Coordinates of C-alpha atoms in Angstrom, one line a residue:
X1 CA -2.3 -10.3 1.4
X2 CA -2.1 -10.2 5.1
X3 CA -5.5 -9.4 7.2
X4 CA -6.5 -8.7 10.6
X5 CA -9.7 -10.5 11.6
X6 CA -11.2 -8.9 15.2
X7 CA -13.5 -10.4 17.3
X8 CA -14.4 -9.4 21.0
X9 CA -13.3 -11.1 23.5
X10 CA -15.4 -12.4 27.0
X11 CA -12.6 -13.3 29.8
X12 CA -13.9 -14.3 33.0
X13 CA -12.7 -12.2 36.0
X14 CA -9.4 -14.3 37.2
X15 CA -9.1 -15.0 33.3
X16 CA -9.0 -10.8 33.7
X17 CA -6.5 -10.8 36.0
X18 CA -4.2 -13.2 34.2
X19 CA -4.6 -10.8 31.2
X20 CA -3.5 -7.6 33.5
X21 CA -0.6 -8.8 34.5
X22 CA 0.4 -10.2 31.0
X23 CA 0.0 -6.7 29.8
X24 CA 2.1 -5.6 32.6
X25 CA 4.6 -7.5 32.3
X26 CA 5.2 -6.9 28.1
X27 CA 5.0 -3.4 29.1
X28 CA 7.5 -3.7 31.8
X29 CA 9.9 -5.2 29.4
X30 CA 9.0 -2.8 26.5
X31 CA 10.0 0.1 29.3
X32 CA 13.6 -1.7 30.0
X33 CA 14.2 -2.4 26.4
X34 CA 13.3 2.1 25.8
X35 CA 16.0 2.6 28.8
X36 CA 18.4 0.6 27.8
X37 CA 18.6 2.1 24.5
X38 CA 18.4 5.4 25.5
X39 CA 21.2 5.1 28.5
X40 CA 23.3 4.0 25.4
X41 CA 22.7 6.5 23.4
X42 CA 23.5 8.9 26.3
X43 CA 26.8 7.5 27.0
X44 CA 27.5 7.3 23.7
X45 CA 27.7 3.6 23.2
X46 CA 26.7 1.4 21.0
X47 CA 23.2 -0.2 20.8
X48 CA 22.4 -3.1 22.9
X49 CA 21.3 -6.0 20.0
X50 CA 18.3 -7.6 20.4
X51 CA 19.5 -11.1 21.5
X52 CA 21.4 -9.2 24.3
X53 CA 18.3 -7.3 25.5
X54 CA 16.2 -10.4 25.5
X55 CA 19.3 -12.4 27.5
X56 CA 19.3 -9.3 30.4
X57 CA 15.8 -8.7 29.8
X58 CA 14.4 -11.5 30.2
X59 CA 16.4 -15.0 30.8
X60 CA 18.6 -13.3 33.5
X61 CA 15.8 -10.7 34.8
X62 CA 13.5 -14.0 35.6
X63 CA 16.2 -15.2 38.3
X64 CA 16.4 -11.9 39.7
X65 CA 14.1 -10.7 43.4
X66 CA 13.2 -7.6 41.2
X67 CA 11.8 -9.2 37.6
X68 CA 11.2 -13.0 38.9
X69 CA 7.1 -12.3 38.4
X70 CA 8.2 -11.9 34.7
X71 CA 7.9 -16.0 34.9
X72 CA 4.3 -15.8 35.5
X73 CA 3.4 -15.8 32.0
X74 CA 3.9 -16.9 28.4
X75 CA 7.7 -15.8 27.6
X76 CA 6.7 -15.4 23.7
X77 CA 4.4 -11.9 24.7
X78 CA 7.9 -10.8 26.4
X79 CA 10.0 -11.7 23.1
X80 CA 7.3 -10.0 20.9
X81 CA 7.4 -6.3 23.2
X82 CA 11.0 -6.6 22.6
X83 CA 10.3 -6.9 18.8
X84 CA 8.0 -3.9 19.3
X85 CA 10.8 -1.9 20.8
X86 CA 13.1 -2.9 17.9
X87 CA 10.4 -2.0 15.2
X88 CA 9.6 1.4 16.7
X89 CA 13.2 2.8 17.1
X90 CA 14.1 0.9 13.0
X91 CA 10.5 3.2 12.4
X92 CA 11.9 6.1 14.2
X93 CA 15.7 6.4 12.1
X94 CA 14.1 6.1 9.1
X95 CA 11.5 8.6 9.4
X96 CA 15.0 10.9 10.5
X97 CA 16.4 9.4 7.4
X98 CA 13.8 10.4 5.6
X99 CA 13.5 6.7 3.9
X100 CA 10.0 6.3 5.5
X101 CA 6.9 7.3 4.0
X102 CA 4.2 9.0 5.8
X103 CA 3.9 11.9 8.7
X104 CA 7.6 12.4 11.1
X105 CA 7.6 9.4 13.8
X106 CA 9.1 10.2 16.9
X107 CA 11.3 8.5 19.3
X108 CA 10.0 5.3 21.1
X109 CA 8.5 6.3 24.9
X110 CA 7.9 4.8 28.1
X111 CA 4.7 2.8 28.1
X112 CA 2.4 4.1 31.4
X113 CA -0.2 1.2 32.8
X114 CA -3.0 4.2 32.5
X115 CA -2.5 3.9 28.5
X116 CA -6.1 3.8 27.0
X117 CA -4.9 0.5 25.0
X118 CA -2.5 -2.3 26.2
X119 CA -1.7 -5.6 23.9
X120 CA -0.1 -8.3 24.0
X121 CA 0.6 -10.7 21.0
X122 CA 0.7 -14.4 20.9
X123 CA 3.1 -16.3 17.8
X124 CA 2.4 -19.7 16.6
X125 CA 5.6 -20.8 19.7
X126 CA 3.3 -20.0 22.1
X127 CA 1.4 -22.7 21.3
X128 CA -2.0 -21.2 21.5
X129 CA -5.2 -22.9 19.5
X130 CA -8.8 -22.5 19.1
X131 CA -10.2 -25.5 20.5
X132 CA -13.2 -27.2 19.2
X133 CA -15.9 -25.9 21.6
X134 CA -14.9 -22.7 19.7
X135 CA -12.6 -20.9 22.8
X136 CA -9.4 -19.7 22.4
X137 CA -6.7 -20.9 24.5
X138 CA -3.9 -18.9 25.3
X139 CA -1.0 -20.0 28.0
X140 CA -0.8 -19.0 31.2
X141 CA -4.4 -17.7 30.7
X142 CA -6.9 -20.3 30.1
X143 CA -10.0 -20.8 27.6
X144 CA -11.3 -17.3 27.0
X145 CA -14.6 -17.2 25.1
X146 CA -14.7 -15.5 22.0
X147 CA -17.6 -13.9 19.9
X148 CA -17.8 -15.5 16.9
X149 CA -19.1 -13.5 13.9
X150 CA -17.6 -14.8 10.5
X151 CA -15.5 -17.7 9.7
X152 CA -11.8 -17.6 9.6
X153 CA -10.7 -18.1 5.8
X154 CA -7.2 -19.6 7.0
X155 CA -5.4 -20.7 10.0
X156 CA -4.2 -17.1 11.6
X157 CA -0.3 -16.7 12.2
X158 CA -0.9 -14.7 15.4
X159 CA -3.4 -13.4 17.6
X160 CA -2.8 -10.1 19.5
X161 CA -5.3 -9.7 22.6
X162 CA -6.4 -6.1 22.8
X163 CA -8.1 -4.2 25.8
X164 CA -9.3 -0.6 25.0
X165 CA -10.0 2.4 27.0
X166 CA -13.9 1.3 27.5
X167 CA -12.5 -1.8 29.1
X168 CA -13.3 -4.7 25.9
X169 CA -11.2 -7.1 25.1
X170 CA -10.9 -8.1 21.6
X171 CA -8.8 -11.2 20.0
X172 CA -7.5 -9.7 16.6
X173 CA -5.9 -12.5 14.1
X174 CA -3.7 -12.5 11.4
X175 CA -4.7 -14.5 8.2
X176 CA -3.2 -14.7 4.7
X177 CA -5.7 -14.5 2.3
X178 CA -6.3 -16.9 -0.7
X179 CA -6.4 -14.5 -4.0
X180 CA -8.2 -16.8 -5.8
X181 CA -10.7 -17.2 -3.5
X182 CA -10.8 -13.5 -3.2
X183 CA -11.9 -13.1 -6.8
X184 CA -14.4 -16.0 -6.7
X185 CA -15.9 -13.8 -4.5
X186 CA -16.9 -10.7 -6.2
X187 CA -18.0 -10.3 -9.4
X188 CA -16.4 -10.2 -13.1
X189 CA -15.6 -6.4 -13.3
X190 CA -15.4 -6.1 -17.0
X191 CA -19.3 -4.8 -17.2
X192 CA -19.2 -3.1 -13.9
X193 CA -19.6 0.6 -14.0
X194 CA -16.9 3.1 -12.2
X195 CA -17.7 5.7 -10.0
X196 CA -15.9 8.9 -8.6
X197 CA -16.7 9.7 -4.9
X198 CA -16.7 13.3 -3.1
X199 CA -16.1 13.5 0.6
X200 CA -17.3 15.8 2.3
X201 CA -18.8 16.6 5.8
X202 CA -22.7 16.8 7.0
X203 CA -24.4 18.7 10.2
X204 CA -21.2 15.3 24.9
X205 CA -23.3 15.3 27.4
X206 CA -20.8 12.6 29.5
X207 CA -17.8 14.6 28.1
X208 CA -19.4 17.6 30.2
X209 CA -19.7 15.6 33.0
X210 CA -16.0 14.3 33.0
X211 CA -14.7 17.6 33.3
X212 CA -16.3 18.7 36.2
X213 CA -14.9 15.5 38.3
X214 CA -12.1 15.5 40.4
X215 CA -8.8 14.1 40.1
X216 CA -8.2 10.9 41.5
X217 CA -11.5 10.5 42.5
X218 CA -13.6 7.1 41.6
X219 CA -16.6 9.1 40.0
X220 CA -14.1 10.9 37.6
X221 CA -12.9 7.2 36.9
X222 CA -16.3 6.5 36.3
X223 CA -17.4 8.7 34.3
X224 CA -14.3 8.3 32.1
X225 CA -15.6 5.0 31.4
X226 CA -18.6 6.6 30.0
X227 CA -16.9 8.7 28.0
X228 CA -14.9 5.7 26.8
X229 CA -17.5 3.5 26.2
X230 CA -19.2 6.3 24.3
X231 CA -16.4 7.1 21.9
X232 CA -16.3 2.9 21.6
X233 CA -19.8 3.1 20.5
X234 CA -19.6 6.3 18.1
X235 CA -16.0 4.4 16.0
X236 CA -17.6 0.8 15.8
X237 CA -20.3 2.0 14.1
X238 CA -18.4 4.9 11.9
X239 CA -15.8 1.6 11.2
X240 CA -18.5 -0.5 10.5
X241 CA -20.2 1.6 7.9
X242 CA -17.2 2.7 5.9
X243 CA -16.5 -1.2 5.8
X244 CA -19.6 -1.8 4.8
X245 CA -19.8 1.2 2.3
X246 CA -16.6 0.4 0.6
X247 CA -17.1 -3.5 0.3
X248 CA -20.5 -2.4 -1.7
X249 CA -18.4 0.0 -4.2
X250 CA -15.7 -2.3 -5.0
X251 CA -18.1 -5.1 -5.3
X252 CA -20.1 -2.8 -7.9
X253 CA -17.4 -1.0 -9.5
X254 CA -14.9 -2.1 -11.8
X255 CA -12.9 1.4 -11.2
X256 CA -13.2 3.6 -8.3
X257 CA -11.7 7.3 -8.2
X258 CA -11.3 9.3 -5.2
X259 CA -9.6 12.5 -4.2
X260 CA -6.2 12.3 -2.8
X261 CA -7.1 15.2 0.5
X262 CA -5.0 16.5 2.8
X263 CA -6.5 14.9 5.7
X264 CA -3.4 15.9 8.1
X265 CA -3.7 19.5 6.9
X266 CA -7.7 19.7 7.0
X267 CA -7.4 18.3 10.6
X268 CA -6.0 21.4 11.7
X269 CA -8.5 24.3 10.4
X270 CA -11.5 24.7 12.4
X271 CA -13.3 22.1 10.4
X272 CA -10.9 19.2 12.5
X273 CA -13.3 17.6 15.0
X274 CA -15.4 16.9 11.9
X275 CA -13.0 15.8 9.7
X276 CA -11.2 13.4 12.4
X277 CA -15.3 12.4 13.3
X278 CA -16.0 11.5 9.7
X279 CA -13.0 9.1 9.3
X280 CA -12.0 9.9 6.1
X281 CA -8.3 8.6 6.2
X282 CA -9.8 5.5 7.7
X283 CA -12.5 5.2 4.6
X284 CA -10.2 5.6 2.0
X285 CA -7.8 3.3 3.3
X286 CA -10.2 0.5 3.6
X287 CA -11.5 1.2 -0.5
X288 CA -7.2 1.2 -1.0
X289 CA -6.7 -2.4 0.3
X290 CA -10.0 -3.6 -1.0
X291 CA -9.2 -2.6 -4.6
X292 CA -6.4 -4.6 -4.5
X293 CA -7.2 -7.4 -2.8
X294 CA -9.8 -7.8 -5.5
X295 CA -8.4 -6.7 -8.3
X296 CA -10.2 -3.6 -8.6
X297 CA -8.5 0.2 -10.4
X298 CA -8.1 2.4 -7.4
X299 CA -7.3 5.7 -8.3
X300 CA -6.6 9.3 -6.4
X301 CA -7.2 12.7 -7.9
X302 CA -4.5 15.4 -7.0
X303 CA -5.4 17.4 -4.2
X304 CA -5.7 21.0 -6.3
X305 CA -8.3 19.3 -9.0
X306 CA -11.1 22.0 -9.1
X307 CA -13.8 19.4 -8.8
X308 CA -16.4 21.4 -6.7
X309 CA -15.9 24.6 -9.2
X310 CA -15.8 23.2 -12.7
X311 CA -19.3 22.2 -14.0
X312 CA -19.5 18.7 -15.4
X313 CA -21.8 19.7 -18.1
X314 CA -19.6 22.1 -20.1
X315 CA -16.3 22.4 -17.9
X316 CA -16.3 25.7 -17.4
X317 CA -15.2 26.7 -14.0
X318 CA -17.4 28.6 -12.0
X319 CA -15.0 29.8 -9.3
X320 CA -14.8 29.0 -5.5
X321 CA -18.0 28.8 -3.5
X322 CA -18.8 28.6 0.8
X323 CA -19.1 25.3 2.4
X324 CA -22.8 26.3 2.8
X325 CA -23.3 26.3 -0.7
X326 CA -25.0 23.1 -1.5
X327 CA -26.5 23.5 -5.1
X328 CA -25.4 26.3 -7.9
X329 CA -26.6 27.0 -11.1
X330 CA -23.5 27.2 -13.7
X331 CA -23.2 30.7 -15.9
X332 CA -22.5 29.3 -18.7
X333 CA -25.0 26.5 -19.8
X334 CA -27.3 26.9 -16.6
X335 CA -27.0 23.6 -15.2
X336 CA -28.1 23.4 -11.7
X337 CA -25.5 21.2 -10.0
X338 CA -26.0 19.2 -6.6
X339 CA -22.2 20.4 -5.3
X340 CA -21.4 16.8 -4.0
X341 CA -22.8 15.1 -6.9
X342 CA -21.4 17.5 -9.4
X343 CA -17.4 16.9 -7.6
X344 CA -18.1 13.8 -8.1
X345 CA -18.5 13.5 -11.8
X346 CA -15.3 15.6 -11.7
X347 CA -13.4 13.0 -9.5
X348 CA -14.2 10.9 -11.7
X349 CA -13.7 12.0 -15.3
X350 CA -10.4 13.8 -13.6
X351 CA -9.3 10.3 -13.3
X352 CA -9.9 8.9 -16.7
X353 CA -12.0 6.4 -16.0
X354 CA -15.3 7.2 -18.2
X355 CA -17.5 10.1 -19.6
X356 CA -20.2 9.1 -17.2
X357 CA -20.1 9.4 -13.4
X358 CA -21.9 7.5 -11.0
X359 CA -22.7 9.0 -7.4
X360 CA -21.8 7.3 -4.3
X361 CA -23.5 8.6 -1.4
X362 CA -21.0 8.4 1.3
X363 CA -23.7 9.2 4.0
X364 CA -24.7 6.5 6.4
X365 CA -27.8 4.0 4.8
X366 CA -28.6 0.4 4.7
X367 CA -25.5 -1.7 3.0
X368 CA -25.7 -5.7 3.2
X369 CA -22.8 -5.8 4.9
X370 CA -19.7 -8.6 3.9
X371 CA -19.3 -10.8 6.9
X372 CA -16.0 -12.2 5.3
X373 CA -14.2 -8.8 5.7
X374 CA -12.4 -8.2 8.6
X375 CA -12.2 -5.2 10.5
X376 CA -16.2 -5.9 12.3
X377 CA -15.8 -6.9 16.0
X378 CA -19.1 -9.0 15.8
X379 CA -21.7 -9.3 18.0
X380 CA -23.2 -13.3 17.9
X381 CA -21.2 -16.1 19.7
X382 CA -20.9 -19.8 18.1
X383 CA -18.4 -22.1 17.3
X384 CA -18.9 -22.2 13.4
X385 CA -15.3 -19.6 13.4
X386 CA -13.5 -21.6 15.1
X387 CA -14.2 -25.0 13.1
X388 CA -11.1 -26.7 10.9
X389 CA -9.1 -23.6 12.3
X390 CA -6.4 -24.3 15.0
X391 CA -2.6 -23.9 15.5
X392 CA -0.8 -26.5 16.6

């Protein structure tokens, strides 16, 4: 299975400006590649192919007055927004087609420097390393210094450096993982418990103050950085809990049963800001790959399951009740039900998996957090990531 390991990223400030125009330049070819198909498509004629975009691109673009600045750094980040371009149009036919899973994709669009994210990706040709004082080396940009917060578990395939709206930089690598050493690492599930898990939702300034800026204006840029850098804060630590929280359930669990919600559909009743806040696509996801890298039972219960109106005791169902309805005695053998508790015994026994339920309490607490899974930025520098792992 194929992982991304992030870590942030400390450039110094011409290391910064060697990283700007790198992202300008992929984005500049990412832009030409967009036109290029879509002036065919307007004329009617066929496709440009991708070895005759990266020859007019890219080869011949570099000799001209207009593109000669594309020379200025590492050609491979060029070739890979090309591949980009060819993956997001190859995306965009077969959602059309209907052969792609998921929600409707829409046609590739110009990329605008103002973006909140801009990437760039470095292959193995590039010829970038980690070198031993634990600094990754890119071309055409120098040693940056990286954060270190967990060792590597195999030499990475490709790094893609990442700058997001709050202005961090993060290095974010691509590892194949060993699946024996996976299961070496959790333990035997046969006398682990299962559990069934109920989602569900609990009860800015510097947004305020963003609005009321002008235009244009440094203090509205400013400010947007607070915003940003707020937002940052608020998703590190909602992605660092739900790693956290579903590391410790399929570590403990042998079976784990959740239900399959219409996140896409929930997003758009007046419950959305809380639903997008709580991350529950995002959570459920992260419990998806986890189960199988580790050879867990990952299962989802269908949507129209009546797990918060059936009581677990004696499976009558007690009919719908208000979100503000947190406990309810049932009619008919006078159990008083926690509601969250209660949907999850459902969940689970909906699933097959036992006659037992055990709760997960998917509210933030202390979890020993897994510093082998990927997906934490990190906060500690050191070398110890970076030891027996380079690219040659």
């Amino acid at each position: 299975m194929q992982l991304r390991y992030a870590f942030r990223l400390d450039p110094g400030p011409g290391q910064r400006v060697a990283l700007a125009r790198a992202f300008g330049c992929a984005r500049v070819v990412y832009n030409d590649a967009v036109a290029a198909r879509e002036r065919a498509r307007r004329e009617g004629a066929a496709f440009p192919s991708a070895g005759a975009l990266s020859r007019t691109l890219i080869t011949e673009a570099k000799r001209s007055p207009g593109r000669q600045w594309l020379s200025e750094v590492s050609a491979v980040i060029l070739q890979q927004a090309l591949r980009d371009v060819e993956r997001a149009y190859t995306n965009y036919f077969s959602s059309l087609k209907g052969s792609r899973q998921g929600a409707r994709v829409g046609a590739p669009r110009f990329k605008s420097k103002r973006d909140a994210r801009q990437a760039i990706r470095f292959t193995a040709n590039a010829r970038w390393k980690i070198n031993e004082a634990g600094r990754l080396l890119l071309p055409k940009i120098g040693e940056v210094k990286v954060r270190w917060s967990r060792t590597l578990p195999s030499v990475p395939s490709s790094v893609t450096v990442i700058r997001d709206a709050a202005g961090r930089y993060f290095a974010s690598f691509v590892i194949e993982t060993d699946p024996d050493a996976d299961l070496a690492r959790m333990p035997e599930a046969d006398n682990l418990p299962s559990v069934g898990i109920d989602l569900g939702l609990t009860q800015k300034k510097a947004q305020r103050e963003l609005s009321r800026k002008q235009k244009g204006s440094k203090n509205r840029e400013k400010a947007r950085l607070r915003v940003a850098r707020a937002h940052a804060q608020v998703a590190d630590a909602r992605r660092e809990f739900h790693h956290q929280l579903s590391t410790q359930l399929i570590r403990e669990s042998q079976a784990v049963a959740v239900e399959d919600l219409a996140v896409t559909a929930l997003a758009r009743t007046r419950l959305g800001k809380s639903v997008h806040d709580a991350g529950w696509a995002q959570f459920l996801a992260m419990l998806e790959y986890k189960a199988q890298r580790y050879a867990r039972v990952f299962v989802k219960v269908g949507r129209f399951e009546p797990t918060s109106q059936v009581c677990s005791v004696c499976g009558v169902k007690d009919g719908p009740k208000p979100l503000h309805v947190r406990t309810w005695t049932c009619t008919h053998c006078g159990t008083v039900h926690d509601r969250d508790h209660n949907a999850a015994k459902n969940v689970k026994q909906a699933a097959g998996l036992a006659v037992t339920a055990c709760r997960a309490q998917v509210r933030p607490e202390l979890v020993p957090a897994q510093r082998e899974e990927a997906g934490s930025h990190g906060i500690h520098t050191g070398t110890r990531a970076a030891q027996r792992h380079s690219t040659r």
